[in-house]
mmCIF file of C-alpha atoms in Angstrom:
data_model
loop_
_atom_site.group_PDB
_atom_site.id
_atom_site.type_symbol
_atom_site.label_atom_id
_atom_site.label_comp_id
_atom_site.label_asym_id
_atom_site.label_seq_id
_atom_site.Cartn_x
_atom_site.Cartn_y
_atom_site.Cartn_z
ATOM 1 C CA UNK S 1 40.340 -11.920 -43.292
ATOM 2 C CA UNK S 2 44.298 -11.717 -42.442
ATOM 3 C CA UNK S 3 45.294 -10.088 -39.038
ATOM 4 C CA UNK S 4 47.145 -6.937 -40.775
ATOM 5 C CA UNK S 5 43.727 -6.318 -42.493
ATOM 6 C CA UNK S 6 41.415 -6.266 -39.216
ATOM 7 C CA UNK S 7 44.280 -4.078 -37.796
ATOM 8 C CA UNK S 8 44.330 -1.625 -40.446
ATOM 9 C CA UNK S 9 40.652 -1.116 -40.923
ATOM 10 C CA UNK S 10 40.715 -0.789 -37.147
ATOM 11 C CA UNK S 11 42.868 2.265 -37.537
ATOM 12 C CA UNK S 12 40.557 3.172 -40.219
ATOM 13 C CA UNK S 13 37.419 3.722 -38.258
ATOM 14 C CA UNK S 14 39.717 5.285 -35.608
ATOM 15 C CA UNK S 15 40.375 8.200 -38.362
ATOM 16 C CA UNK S 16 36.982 8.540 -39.601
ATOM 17 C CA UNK S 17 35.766 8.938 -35.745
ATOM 18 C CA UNK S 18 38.450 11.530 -35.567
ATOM 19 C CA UNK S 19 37.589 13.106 -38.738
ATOM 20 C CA UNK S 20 33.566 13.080 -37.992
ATOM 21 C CA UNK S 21 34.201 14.747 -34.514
ATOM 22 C CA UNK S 22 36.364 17.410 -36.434
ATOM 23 C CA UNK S 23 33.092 18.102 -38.565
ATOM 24 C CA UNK S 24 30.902 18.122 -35.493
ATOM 25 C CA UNK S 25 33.173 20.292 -33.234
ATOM 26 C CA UNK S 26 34.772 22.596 -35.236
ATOM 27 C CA UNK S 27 37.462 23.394 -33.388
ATOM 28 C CA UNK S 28 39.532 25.854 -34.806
ATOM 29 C CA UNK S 29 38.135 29.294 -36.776
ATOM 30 C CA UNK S 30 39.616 30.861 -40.118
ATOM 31 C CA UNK S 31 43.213 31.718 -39.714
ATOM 32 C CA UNK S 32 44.027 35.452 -41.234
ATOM 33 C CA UNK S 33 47.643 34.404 -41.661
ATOM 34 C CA UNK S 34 49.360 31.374 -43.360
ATOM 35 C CA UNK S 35 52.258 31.608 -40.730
ATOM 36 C CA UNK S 36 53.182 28.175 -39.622
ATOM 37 C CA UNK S 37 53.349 29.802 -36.066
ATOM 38 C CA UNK S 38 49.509 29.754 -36.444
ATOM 39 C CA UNK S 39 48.076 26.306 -35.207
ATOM 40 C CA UNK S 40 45.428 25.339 -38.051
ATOM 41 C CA UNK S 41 48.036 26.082 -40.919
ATOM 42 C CA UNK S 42 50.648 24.219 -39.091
ATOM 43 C CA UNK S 43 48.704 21.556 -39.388
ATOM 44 C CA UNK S 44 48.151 21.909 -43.533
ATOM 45 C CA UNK S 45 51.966 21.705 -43.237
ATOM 46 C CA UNK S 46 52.052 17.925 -41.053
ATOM 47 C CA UNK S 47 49.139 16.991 -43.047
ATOM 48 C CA UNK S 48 51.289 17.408 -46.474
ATOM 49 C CA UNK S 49 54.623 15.974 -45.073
ATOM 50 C CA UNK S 50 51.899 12.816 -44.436
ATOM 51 C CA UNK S 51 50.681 12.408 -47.677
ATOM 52 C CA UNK S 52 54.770 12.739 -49.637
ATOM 53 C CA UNK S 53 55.522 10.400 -46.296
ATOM 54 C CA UNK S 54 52.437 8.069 -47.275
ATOM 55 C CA UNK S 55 53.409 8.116 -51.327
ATOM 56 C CA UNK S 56 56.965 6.611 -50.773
ATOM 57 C CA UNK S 57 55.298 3.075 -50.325
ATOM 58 C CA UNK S 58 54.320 3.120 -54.238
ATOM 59 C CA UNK S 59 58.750 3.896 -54.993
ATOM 60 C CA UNK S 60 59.243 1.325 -52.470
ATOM 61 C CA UNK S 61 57.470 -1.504 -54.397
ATOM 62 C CA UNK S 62 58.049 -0.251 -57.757
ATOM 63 C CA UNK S 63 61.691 1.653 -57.278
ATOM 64 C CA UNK S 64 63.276 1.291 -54.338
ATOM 65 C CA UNK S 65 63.480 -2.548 -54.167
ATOM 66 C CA UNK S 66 66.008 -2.614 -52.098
ATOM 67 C CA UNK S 67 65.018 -0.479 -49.746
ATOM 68 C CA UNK S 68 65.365 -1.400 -46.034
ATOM 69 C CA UNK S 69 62.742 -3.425 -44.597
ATOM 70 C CA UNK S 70 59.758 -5.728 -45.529
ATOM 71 C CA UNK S 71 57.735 -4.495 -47.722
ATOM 72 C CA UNK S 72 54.766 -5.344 -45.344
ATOM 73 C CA UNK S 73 56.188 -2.823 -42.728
ATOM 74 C CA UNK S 74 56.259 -0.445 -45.903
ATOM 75 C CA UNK S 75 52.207 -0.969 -46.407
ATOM 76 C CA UNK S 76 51.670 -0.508 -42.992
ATOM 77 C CA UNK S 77 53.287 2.575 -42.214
ATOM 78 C CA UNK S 78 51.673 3.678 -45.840
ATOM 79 C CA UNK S 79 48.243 3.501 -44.498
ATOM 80 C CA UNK S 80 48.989 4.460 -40.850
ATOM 81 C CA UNK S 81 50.344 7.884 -42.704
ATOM 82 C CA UNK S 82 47.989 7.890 -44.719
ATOM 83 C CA UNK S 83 45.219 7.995 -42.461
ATOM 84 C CA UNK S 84 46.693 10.410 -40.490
ATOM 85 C CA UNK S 85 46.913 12.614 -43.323
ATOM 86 C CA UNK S 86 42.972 12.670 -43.547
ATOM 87 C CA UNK S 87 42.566 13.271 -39.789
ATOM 88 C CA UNK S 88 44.995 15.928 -40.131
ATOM 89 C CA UNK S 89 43.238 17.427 -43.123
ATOM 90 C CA UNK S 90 40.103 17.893 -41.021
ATOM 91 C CA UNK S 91 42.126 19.811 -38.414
ATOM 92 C CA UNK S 92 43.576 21.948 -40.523
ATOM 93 C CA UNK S 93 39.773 22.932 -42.186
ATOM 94 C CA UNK S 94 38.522 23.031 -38.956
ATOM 95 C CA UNK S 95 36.055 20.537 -39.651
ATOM 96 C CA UNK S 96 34.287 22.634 -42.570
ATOM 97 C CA UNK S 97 34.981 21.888 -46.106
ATOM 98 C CA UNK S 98 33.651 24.927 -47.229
ATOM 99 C CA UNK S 99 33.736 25.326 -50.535
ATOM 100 C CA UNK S 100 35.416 25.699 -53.630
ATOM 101 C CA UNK S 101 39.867 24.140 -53.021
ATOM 102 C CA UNK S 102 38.636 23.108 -49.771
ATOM 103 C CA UNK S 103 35.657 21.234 -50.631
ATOM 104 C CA UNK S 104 37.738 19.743 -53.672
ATOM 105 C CA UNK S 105 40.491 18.864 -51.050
ATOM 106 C CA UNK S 106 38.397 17.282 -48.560
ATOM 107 C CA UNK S 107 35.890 15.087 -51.202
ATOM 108 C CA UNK S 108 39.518 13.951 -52.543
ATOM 109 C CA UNK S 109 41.073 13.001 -49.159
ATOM 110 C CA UNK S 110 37.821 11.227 -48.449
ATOM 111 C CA UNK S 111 38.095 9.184 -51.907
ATOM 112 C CA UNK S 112 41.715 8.544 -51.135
ATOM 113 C CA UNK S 113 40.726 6.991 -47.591
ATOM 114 C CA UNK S 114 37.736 5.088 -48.901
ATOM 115 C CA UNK S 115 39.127 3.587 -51.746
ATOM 116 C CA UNK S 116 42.398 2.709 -49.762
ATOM 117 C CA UNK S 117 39.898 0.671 -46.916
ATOM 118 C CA UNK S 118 38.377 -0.859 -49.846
ATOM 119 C CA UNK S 119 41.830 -2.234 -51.023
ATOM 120 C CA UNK S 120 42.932 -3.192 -47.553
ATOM 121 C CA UNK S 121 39.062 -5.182 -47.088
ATOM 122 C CA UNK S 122 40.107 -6.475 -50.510
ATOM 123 C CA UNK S 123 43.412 -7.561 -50.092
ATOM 124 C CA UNK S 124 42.164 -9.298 -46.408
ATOM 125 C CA UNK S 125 39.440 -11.404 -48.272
ATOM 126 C CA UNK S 126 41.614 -12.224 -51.180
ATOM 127 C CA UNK S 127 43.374 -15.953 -50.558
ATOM 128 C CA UNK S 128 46.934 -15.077 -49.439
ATOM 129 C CA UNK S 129 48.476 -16.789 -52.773
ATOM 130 C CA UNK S 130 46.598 -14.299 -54.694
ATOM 131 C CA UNK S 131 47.788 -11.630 -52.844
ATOM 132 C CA UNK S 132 51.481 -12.771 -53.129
ATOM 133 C CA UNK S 133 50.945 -12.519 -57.015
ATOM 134 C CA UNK S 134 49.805 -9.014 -56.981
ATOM 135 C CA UNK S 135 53.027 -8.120 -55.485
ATOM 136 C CA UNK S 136 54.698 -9.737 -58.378
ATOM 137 C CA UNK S 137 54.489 -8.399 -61.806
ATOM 138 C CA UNK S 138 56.916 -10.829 -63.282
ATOM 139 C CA UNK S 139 54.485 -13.957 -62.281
ATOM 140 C CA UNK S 140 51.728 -11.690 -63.717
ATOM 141 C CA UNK S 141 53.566 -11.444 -66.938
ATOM 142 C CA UNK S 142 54.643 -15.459 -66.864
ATOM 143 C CA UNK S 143 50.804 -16.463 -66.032
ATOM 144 C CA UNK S 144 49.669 -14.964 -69.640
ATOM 145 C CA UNK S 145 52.706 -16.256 -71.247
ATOM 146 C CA UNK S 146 51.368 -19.534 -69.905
ATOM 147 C CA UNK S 147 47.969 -19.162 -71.357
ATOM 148 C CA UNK S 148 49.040 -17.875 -75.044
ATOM 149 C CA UNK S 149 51.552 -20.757 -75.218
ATOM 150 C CA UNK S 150 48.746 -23.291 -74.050
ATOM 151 C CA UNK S 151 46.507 -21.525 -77.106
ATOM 152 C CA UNK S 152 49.284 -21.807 -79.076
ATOM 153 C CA UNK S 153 49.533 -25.866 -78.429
ATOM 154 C CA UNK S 154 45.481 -26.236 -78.764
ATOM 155 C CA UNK S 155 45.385 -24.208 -82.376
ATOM 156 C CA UNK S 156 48.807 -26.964 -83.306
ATOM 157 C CA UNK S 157 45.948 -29.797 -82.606
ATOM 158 C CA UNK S 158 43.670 -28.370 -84.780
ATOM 159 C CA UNK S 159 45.790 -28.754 -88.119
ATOM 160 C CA UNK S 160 44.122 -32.038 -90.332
ATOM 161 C CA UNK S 161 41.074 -32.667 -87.940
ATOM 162 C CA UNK S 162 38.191 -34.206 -89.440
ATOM 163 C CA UNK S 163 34.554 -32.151 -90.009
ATOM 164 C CA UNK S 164 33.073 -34.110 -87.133
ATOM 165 C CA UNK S 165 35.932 -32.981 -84.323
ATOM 166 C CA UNK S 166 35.719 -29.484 -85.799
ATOM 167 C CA UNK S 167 32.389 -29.661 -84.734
ATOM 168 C CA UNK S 168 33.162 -31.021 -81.356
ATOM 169 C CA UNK S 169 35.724 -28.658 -80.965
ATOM 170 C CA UNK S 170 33.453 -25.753 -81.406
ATOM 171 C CA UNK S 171 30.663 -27.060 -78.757
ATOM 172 C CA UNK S 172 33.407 -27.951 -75.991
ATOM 173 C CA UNK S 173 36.199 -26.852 -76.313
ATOM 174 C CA UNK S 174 35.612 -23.295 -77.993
ATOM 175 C CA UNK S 175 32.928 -21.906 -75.658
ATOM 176 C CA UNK S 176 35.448 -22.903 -72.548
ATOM 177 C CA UNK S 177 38.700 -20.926 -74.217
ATOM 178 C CA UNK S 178 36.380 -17.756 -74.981
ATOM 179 C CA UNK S 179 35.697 -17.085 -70.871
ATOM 180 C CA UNK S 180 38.751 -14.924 -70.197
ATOM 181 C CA UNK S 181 37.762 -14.472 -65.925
ATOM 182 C CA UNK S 182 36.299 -17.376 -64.875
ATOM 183 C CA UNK S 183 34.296 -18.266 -61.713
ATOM 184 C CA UNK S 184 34.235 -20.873 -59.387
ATOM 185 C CA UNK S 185 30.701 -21.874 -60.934
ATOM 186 C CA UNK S 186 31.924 -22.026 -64.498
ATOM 187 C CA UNK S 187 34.864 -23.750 -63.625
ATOM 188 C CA UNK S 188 32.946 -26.346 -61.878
ATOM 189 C CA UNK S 189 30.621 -26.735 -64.608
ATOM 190 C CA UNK S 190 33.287 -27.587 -67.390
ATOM 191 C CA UNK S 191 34.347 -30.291 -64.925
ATOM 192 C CA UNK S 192 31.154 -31.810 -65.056
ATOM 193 C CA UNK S 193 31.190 -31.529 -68.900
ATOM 194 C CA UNK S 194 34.046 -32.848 -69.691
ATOM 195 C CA UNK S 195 33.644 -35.536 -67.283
ATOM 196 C CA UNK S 196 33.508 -38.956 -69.373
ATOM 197 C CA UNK S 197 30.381 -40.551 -66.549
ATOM 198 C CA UNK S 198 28.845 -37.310 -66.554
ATOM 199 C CA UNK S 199 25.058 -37.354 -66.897
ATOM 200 C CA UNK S 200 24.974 -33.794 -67.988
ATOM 201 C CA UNK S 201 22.758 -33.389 -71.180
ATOM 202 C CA UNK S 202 25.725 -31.571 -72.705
ATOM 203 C CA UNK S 203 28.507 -33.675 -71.578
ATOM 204 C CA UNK S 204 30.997 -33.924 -74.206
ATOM 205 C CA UNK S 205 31.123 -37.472 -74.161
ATOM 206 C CA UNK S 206 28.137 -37.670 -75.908
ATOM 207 C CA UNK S 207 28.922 -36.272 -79.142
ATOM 208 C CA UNK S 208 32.820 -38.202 -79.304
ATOM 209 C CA UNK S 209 30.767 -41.254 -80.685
ATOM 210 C CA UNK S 210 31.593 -39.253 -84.364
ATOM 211 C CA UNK S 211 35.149 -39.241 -84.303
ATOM 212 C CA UNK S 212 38.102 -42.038 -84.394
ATOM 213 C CA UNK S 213 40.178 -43.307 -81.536
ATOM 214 C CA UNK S 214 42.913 -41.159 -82.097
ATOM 215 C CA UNK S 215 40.646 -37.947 -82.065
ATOM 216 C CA UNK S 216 39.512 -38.505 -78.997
ATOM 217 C CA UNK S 217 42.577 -38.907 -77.419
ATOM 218 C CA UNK S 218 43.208 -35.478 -78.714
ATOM 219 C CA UNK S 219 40.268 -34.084 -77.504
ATOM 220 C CA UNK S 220 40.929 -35.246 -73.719
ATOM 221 C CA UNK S 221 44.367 -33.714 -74.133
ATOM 222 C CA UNK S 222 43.010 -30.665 -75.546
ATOM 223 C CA UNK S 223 40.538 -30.968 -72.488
ATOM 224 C CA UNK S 224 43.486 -31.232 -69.840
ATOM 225 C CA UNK S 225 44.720 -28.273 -71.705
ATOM 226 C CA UNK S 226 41.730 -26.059 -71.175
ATOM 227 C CA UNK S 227 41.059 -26.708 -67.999
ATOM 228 C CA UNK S 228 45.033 -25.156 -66.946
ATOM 229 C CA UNK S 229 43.758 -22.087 -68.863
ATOM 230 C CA UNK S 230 40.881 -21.905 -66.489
ATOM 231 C CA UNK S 231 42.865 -22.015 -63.436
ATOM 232 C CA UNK S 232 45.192 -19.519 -64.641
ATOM 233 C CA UNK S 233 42.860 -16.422 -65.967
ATOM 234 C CA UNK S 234 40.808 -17.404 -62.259
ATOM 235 C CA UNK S 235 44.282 -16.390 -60.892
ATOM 236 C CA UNK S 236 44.047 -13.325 -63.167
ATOM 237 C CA UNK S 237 40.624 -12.740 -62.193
ATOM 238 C CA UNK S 238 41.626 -12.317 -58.352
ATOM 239 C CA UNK S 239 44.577 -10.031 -59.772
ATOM 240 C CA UNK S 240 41.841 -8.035 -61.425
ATOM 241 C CA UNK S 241 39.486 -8.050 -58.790
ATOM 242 C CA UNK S 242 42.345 -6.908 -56.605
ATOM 243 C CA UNK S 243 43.918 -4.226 -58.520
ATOM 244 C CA UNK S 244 40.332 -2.371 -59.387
ATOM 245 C CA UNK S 245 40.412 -0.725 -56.392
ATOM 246 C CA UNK S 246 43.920 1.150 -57.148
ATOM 247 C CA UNK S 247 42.174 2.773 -59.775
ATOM 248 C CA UNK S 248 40.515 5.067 -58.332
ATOM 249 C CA UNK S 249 43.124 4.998 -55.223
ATOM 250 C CA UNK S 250 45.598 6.360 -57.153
ATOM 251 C CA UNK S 251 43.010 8.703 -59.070
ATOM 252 C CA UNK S 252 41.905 10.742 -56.235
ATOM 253 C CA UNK S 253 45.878 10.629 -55.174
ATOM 254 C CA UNK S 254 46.965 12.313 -58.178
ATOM 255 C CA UNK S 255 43.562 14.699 -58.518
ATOM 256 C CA UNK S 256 44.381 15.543 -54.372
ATOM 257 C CA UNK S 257 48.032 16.624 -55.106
ATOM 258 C CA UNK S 258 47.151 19.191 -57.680
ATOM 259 C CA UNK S 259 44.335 20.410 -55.716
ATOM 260 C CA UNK S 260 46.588 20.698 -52.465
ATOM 261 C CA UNK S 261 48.948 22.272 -55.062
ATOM 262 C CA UNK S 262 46.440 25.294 -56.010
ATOM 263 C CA UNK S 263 45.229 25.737 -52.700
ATOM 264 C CA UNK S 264 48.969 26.761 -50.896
ATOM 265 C CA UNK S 265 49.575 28.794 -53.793
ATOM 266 C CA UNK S 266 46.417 30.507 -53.442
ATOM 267 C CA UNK S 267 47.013 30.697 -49.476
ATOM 268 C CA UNK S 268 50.716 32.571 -50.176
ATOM 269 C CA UNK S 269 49.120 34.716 -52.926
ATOM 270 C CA UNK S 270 46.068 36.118 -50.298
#
């Protein structure tokens, strides 16, 4: 796991501590007034500027591209605001969700803050090249052009191929361009296939005996072919298995912001 990744899920336990002795304490009692002069509401108020503090990361990358600084500092600060949006948010209920807005705000703030650790555990794990991907769309874009064009070059191939390399074609070659996220395992196993001294009872040299010269050399480049695919949707499979989390991260955001909405109009109005 990188450095920045211990470090922030260090700061994440450091919240949740914070946010379980909030529960357990209880340190501050109903407020009658919404006055920011009043402690517990002032800290509704911090606890907002936090989270519009927290969003700016997501116009940095996307927007703001040109925005001062790396965008690494960016993430950083994101999650260090973040978090202490969620301690904050305990304060300010003084560590009772109650129910109703409240319970709504705090089971949001606590989806928000799990599914953020789970990004930062995932983004740790993730080898660093795939993590330099996800915070490039355009390479994204480029990696699929890659594969339809390869597609593209295997279906050329197929045009005046006799019965007996369709046939091939459809045992080896087909089953391999059908697997659109890879693994490591499957990967390794259509190495071993294709692999001419393979002793694998399905090795495709085994059934080239049917077809001429010339065929063959078409099926190894259609082989060198496939295999590229391969490596590029396992690329796309780390993208994927990197971007589920944001999902649901950015679910709970937007689900938390109208809550947080209702519940300081419904504070002014009583």
């Amino acid at each position: 796991m990188t450095k920045d990744a211990r470090l922030l899920l260090a700061s994440s336990a450091v919240c949740m501590v914070i946010a379980f002795a909030t529960m357990a304490t209880a340190p501050f009692g109903p407020a009658a007034s919404f006055s920011v002069s009043i402690v517990k509401p002032a800290f509704g108020w911090v606890t907002l500027v936090m989270v519009v503090t927290s969003v700016m990361y997501s116009l940095r990358k996307r927007e703001l591209l040109q925005a001062p600084g790396q965008l690494i500092y960016w993430k950083i600060a994101h999650v260090w605001t973040g978090l202490a949006a969620v301690a904050l948010m305990f304060l300010h209920s003084g560590g009772s969700l109650g129910l109703g807005a409240g319970f709504a705000t705090g089971f949001l703030t606590l989806g928000v803050a799990l599914t953020g650790v789970w990004g930062i555990a995932v983004q740790g794990v993730v080898p660093k090249t795939m993590t330099m991907t996800l915070q490039d769309p355009v390479y994204k874009d480029e990696m699929q052009d890659s594969v339809n064009a390869l597609l593209r070059e295997i279906s050329s191939k197929l045009e005046g191929r006799t019965p007996a390399f369709e046939r091939v074609y459809q045992r080896h070659i087909l089953p391999a361009l059908s697997i659109t996220l890879p693994t490591s395992e499957q990967q390794e196993a259509l190495l071993s296939r294709y692999d001419q001294s393979s002793k694998d009872p399905n090795a495709a040299a085994r059934d080239l005996d049917v077809v001429s010269d010339r065929e063959r050399e078409i099926f190894q480049w259609m082989v060198e072919k496939v295999m590229d695919i391969i490596e590029i949707r396992r690329s796309q499979a780390y993208q994927r298995l990197m971007n589920r989390w944001l999902i649901w991260h950015v679910g709970f955001t937007s689900a938390l912001f109208v809550v947080a909405l209702f519940h300081i109009m419904a504070a002014f109005y009583f």
